[in-house]
Coordinates of C-alpha atoms in Angstrom, one line a residue:
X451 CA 16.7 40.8 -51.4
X452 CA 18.7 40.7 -48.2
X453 CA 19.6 44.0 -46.4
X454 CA 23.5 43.7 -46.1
X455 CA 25.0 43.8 -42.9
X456 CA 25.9 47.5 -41.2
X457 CA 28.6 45.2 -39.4
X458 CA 31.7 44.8 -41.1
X459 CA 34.1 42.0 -40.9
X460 CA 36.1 43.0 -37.6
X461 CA 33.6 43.6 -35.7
X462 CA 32.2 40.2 -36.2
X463 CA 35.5 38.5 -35.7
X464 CA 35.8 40.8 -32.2
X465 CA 32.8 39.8 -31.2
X466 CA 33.7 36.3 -32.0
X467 CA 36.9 36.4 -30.2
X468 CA 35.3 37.4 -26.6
X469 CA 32.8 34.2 -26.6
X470 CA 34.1 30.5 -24.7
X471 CA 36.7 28.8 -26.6
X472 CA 34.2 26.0 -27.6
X473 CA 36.4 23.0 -28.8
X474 CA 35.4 20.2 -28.3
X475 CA 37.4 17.4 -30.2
X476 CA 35.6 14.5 -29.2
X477 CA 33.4 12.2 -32.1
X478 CA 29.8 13.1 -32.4
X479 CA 29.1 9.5 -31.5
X480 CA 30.8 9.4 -28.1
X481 CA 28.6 12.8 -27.4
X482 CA 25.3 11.0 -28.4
X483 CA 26.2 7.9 -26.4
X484 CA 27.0 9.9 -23.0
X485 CA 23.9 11.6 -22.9
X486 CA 21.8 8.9 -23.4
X487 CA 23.6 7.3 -20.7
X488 CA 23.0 10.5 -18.4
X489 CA 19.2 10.3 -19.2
X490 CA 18.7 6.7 -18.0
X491 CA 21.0 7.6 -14.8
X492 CA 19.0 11.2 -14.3
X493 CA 15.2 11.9 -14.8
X494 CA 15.9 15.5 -14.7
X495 CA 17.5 17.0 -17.9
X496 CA 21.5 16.9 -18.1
X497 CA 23.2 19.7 -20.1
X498 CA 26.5 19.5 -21.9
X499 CA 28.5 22.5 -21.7
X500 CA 30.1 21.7 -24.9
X501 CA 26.9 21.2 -26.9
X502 CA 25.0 23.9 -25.6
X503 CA 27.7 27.0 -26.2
X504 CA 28.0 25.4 -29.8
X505 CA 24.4 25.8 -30.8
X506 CA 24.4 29.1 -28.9
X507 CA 26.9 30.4 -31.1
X508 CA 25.5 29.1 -33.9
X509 CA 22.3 30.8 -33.5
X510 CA 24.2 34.2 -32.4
X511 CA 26.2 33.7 -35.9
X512 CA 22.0 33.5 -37.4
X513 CA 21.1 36.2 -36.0
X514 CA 24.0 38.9 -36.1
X515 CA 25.0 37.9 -39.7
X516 CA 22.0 37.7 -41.7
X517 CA 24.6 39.3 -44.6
X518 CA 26.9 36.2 -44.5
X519 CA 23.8 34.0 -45.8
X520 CA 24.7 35.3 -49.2
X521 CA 27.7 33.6 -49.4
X522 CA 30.4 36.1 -49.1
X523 CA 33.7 35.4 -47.5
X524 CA 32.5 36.7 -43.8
X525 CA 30.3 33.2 -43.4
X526 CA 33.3 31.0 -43.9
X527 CA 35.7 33.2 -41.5
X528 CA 33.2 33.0 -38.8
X529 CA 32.6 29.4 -39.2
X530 CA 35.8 28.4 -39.2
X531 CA 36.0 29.9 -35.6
X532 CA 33.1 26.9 -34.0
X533 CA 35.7 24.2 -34.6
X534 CA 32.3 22.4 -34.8
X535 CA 31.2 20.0 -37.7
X536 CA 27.8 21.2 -39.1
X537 CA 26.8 18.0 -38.8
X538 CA 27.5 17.4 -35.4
X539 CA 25.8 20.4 -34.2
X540 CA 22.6 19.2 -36.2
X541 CA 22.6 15.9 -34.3
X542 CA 23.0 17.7 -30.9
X543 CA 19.6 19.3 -31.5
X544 CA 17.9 16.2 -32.9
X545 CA 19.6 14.3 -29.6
X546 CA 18.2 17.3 -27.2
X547 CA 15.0 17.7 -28.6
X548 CA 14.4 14.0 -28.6
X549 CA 15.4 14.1 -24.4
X550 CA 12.5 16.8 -24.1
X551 CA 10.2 14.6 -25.6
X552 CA 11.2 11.8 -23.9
X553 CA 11.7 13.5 -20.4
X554 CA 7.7 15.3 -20.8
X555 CA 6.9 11.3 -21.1
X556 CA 8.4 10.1 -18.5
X557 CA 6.9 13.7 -16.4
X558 CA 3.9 12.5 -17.4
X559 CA 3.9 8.6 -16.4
X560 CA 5.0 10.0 -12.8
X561 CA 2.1 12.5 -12.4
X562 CA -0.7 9.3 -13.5
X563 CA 0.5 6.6 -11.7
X564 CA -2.0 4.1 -12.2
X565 CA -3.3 3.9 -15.9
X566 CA -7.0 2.3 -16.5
X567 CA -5.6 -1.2 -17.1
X568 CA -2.9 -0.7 -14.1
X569 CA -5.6 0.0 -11.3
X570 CA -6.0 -2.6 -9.0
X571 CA -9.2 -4.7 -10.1
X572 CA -12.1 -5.6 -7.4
X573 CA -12.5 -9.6 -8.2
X574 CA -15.9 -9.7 -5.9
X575 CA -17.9 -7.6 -3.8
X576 CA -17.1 -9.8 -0.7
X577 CA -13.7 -7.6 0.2
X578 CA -11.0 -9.8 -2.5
X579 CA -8.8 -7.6 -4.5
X580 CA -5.9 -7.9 -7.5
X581 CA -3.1 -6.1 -6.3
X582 CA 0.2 -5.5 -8.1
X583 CA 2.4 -6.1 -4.8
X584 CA 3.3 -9.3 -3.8
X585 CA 0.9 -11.5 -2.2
X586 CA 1.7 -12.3 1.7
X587 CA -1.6 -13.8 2.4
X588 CA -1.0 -17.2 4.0
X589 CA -4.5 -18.6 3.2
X590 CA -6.3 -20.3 0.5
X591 CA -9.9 -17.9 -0.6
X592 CA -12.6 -18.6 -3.1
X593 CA -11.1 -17.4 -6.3
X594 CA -7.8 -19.5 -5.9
X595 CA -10.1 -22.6 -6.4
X596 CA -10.3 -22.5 -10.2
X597 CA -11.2 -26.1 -10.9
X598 CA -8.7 -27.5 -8.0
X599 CA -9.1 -29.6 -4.8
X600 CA -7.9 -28.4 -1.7
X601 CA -6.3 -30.6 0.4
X602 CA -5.9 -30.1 3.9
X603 CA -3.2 -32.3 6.4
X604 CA -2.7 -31.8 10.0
X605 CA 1.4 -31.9 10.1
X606 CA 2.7 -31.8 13.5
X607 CA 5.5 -29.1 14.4
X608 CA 9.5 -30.5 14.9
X609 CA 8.4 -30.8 19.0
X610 CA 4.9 -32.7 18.1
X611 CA 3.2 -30.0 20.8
X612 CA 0.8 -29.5 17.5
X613 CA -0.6 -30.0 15.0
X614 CA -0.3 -27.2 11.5
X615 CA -3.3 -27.8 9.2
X616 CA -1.4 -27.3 5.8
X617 CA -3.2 -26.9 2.6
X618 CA -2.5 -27.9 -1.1
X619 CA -4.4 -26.9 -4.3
X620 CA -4.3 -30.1 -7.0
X621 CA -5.7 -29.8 -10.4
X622 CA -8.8 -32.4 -10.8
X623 CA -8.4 -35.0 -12.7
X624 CA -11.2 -37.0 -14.5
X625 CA -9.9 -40.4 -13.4
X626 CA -9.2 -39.7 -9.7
X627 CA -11.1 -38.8 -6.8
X628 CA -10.3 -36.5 -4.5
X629 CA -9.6 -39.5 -2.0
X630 CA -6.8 -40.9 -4.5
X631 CA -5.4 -37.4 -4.9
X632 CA -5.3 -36.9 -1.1
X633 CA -3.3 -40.3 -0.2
X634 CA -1.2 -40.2 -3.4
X635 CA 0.2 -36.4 -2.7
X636 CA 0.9 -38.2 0.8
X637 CA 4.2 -38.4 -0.6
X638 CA 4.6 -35.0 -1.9
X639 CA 4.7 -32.8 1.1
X640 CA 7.9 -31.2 1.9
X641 CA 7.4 -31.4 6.1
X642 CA 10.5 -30.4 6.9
X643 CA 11.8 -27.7 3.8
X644 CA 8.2 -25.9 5.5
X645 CA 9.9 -26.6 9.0
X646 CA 7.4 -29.4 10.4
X647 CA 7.9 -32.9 11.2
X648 CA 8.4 -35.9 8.6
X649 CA 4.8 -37.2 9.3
X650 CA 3.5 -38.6 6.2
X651 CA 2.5 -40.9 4.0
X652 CA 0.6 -42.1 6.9
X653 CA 2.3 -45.6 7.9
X654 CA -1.2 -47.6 7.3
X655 CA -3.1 -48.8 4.4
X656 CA -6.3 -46.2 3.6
X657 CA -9.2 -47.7 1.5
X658 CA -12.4 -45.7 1.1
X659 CA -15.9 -46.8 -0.1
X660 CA -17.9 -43.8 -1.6
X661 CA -21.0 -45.8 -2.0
X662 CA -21.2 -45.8 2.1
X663 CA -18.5 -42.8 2.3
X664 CA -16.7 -44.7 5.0
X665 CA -13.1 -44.5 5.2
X666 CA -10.6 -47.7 6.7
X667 CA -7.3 -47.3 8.4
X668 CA -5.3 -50.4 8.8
X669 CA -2.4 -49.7 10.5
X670 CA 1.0 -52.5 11.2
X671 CA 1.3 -54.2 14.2
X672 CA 4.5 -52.1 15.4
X673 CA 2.8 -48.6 14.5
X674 CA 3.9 -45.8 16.8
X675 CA 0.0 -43.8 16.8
X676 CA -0.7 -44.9 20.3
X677 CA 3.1 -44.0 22.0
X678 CA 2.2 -41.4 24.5
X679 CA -0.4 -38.9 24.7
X680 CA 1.3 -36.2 22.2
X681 CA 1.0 -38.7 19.5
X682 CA -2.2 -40.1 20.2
X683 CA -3.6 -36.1 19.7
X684 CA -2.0 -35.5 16.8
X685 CA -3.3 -39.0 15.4
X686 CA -6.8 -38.1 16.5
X687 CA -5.7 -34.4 14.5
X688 CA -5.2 -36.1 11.5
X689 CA -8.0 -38.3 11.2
X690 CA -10.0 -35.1 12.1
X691 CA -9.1 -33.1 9.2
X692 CA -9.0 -36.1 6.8
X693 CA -12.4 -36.2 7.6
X694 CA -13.7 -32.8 7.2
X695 CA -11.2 -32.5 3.5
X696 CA -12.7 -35.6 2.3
X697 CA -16.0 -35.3 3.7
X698 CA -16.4 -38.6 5.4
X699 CA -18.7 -40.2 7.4
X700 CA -16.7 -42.6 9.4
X701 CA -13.6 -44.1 9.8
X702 CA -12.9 -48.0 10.8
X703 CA -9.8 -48.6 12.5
X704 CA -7.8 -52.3 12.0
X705 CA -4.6 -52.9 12.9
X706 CA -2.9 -56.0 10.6
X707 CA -6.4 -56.3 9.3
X708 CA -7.9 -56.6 12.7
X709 CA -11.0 -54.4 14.0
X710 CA -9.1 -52.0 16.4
X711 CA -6.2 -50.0 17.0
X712 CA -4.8 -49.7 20.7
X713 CA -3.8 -46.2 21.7
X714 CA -2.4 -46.4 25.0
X715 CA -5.0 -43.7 27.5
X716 CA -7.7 -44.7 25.1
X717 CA -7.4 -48.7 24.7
X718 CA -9.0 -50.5 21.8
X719 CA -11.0 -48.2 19.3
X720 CA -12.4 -49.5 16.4
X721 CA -14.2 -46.9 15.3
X722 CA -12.7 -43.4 15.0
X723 CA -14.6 -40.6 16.8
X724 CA -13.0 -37.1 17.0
X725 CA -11.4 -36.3 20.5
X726 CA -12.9 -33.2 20.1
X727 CA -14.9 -31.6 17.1
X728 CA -12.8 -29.1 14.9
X729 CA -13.9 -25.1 15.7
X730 CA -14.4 -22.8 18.2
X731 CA -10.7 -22.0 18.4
X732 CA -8.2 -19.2 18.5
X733 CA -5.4 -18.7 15.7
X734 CA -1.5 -18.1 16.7
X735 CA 1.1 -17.0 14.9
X736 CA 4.0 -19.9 14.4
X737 CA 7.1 -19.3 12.9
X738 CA 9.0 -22.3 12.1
X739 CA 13.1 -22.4 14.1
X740 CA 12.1 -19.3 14.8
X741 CA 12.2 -17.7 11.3
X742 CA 10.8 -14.3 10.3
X743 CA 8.9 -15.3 6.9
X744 CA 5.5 -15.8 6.6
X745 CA 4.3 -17.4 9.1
X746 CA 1.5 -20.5 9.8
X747 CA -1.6 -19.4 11.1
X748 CA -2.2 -22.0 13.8
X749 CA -5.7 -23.4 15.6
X750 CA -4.2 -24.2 19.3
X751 CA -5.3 -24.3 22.6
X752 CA -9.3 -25.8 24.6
X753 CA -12.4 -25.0 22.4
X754 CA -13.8 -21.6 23.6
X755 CA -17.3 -20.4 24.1
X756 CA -17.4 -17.2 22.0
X757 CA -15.4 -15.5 19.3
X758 CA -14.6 -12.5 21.9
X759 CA -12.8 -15.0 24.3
X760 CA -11.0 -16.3 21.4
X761 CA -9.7 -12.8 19.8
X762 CA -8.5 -12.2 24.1
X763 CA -6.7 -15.1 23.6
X764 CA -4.9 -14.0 20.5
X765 CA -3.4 -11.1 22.2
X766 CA -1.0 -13.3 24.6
X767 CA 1.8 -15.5 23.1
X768 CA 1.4 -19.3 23.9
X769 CA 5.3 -19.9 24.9
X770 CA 4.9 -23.8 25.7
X771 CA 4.5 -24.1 21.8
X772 CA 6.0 -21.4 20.6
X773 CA 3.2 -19.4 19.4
X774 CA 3.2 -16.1 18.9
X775 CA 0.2 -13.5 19.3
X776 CA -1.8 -12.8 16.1
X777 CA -3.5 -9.3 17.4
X778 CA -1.4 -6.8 18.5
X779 CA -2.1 -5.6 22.5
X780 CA -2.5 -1.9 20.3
X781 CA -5.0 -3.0 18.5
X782 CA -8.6 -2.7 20.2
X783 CA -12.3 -4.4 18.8
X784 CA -15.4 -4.9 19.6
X785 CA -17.6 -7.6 17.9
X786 CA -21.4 -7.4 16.6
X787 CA -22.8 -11.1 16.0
X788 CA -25.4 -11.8 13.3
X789 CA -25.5 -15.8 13.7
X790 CA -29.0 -16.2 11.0
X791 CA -26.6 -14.1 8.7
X792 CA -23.4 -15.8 9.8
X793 CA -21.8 -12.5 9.4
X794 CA -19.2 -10.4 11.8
X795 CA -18.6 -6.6 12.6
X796 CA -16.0 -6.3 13.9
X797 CA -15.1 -2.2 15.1
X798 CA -11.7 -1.2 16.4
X799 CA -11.1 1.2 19.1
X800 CA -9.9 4.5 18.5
X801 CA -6.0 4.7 18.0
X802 CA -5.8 0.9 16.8
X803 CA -2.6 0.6 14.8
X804 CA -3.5 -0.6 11.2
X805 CA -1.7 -0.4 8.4
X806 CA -1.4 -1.6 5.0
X807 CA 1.6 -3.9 5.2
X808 CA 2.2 -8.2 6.1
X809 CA 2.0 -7.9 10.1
X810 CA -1.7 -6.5 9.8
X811 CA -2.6 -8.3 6.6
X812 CA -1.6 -11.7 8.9
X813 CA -3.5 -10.4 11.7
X814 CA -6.7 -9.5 9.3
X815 CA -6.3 -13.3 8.3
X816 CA -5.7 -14.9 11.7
X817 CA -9.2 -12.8 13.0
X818 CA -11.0 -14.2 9.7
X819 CA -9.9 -18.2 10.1
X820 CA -11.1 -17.5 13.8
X821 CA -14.4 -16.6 12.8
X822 CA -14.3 -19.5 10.4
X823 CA -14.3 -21.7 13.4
X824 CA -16.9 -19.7 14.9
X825 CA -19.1 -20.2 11.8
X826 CA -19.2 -16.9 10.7
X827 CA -18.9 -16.5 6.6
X828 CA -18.0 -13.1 6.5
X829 CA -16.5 -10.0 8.4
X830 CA -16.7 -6.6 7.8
X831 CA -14.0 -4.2 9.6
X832 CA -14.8 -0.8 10.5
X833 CA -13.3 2.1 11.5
X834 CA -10.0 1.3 10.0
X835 CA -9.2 4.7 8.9
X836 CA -7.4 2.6 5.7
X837 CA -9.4 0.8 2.8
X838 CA -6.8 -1.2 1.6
X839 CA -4.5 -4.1 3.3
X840 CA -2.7 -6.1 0.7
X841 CA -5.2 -8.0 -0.9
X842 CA -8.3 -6.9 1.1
X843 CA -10.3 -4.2 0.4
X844 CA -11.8 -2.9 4.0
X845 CA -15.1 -0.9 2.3
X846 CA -16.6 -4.3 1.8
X847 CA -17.6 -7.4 3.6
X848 CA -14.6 -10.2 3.4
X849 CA -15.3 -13.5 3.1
X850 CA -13.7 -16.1 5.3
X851 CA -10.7 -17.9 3.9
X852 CA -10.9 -21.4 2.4
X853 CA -8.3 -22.9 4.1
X854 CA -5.7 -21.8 6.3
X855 CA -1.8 -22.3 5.8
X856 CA -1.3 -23.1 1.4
X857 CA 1.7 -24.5 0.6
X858 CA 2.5 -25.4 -3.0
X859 CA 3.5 -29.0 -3.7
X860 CA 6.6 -29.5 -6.5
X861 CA 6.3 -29.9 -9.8

């Protein structure tokens, strides 16, 4: 049996009378809706004034009238005082208590921020990791292959003072060779949406024979290869680096289907022989009309005698091409050689600058396509005081890219 009340009816209602006026005449709906909307806006809990002095009263009304629960005419006087549905007051709490829940979630998710499947995922031990940021590397590695060619042109910039090896990755096909995909995606490359000069399809007729893996140029009788010096190098470029992506041997020259082609300080050459063999170079920054995006990692400049002469080099812009210093002059290294290994140490100087963002994840790949050309296979950086730079991870080895400078061809 319940112990009636010691408090009679006025006393309730005069205790009643001194609380907020708590009307609140809007539709229970339109209550529910706002505070959802305040939880998606704020993570930390909003509280409606409204809401929260009708549930305190109810709960007072609980607790200082456990007589009215039998019934009598006291409960209905004080209720009628809320102005509050029952109803309304039940979905309140169901609405609040859901936010708690939801809020401890979301409390939760903020103090783990990387769940077991969310952590970034070493792909190799060689220094390659899957990172949820965006990748800025400008470079083609190892695991982007996946069953593709890659595809390397020499594309000369607007002012032909260069040549920009650019690289594509093509899907192999079972009835093409890699010599058919490279001349027919000729016509594919977008020169001048990347900010380089309209250069191919190569104005000449290209047949190959695998059996003797020599390759044939035939070029038209009015061809422009041999007009002045800058387009004689940047001819020699690209039948440099056809060579090395297509892996031949030699390459005959004809012009209208007779042996030689004449270019100008050179004369008559029938057979193609590189200028100069490809490596041993530093790697510049170029940003094409002088854009800030990511930029081309560029091979310029007189073949050098060792990879510390080269990373010197890299510290001083090349103005006469517009070429813009890969290593920052804050940025100090010194170099330990294992040629049998083909590996590179390379340990920067107390109070080099390097940080986890695109500027030193460019200059990371510009030192690692230099020791490409120096023969080296892979690099270790020490004394970082960082293990992580975009896609690298520092505590391990790295291996040399690919190919320098992908581009992707439309669809």
């Amino acid at each position: 049996m319940v112990k009636k009340s010691e408090w009679n009816d006025q006393q309730i209602e005069d205790l009643l009378s001194q609380m907020p006026k708590i009307k609140d005449e809007r539709d229970p709906q339109d209550i529910y809706q706002n505070i959802v909307v305040k939880m998606n806006k704020k993570r930390q809990r909003v509280w409606m004034m409204p809401a929260v002095a009708t549930v305190g009263a109810a709960l007072l009304l609980f607790i200082l009238v456990p007589g009215l629960l039998d019934g009598n005419s006291s409960q209905e006087n004080a209720l009628d005082h809320t102005d509050q549905p029952s109803s309304e007051i039940a979905m309140l709490e169901d609405t609040m208590n859901e936010e708690k829940v939801e809020q401890k979630t979301k409390m939760d998710e903020e103090v783990t921020p990387f769940s077991a499947d969310a952590e970034p995922e070493t792909t190799s031990e060689m220094g390659i990791r899957s990172v949820g940021i965006e990748d800025s590397a400008t470079a083609i590695y190892e695991e982007d292959l996946a069953d593709k060619y890659v595809l390397t042109y020499a594309i000369p910039d607007p002012n032909v003072m260069m040549s920009v090896p650019v690289s594509v990755l093509v899907s192999k096909e079972e009835d093409k060779s890699k010599f058919e995909l490279f001349t027919e995606n000729m016509a594919n490359l977008k020169e001048e949406e990347w900010g380089l000069r309209d250069y191919f399809p190569l104005n000449a007729d290209l047949t190959f024979d695998e059996e003797s893996n020599v390759l044939t140029v035939d070029v038209p009788i009015d061809h422009s290869y041999g007009k002045g010096s800058a387009t004689e190098i940047i001819f020699n470029d690209t039948l440099s680096y056809m060579m090395t992506t297509l892996d031949i041997e030699k390459i005959n020259l004809l012009t209208a289907g007779n042996p030689g082609v004449e270019l100008g300080n050179f004369g008559l050459i029938e057979e193609f022989v590189p200028k100069e063999q490809l490596g041993n170079h530093a790697y510049y920054f170029y940003y094409p009309n002088d854009s800030t995006s990511k930029p081309f990692i560029v091979p310029y400049g007189e073949k050098l005698k060792s990879i510390n002469e080269a990373f010197s080099a890299m510290k001083e812009n090349q103005d006469k091409a517009h070429l813009v210093a890969s290593i920052p002059a804050e940025i100090s290294l010194e170099t330990e050689e294992d040629p049998a290994e083909k590996k590179l140490t390379i340990h920067f100087g107390d109070g080099s600058i390097i940080n986890n963002d695109e500027p030193t994840l460019h200059t990371i790949e510009a030192i690692l396509l230099t020791a490409k050309d120096f023969n080296y296979q892979t690099v270790k950086l020490e004394n970082t005081n960082i293990d992580i730079v975009g896609k690298f991870d520092l505590n391990n080895e790295i291996k040399v890219p690919v190919a320098a400078n992908k581009r992707s061809l439309p669809q």
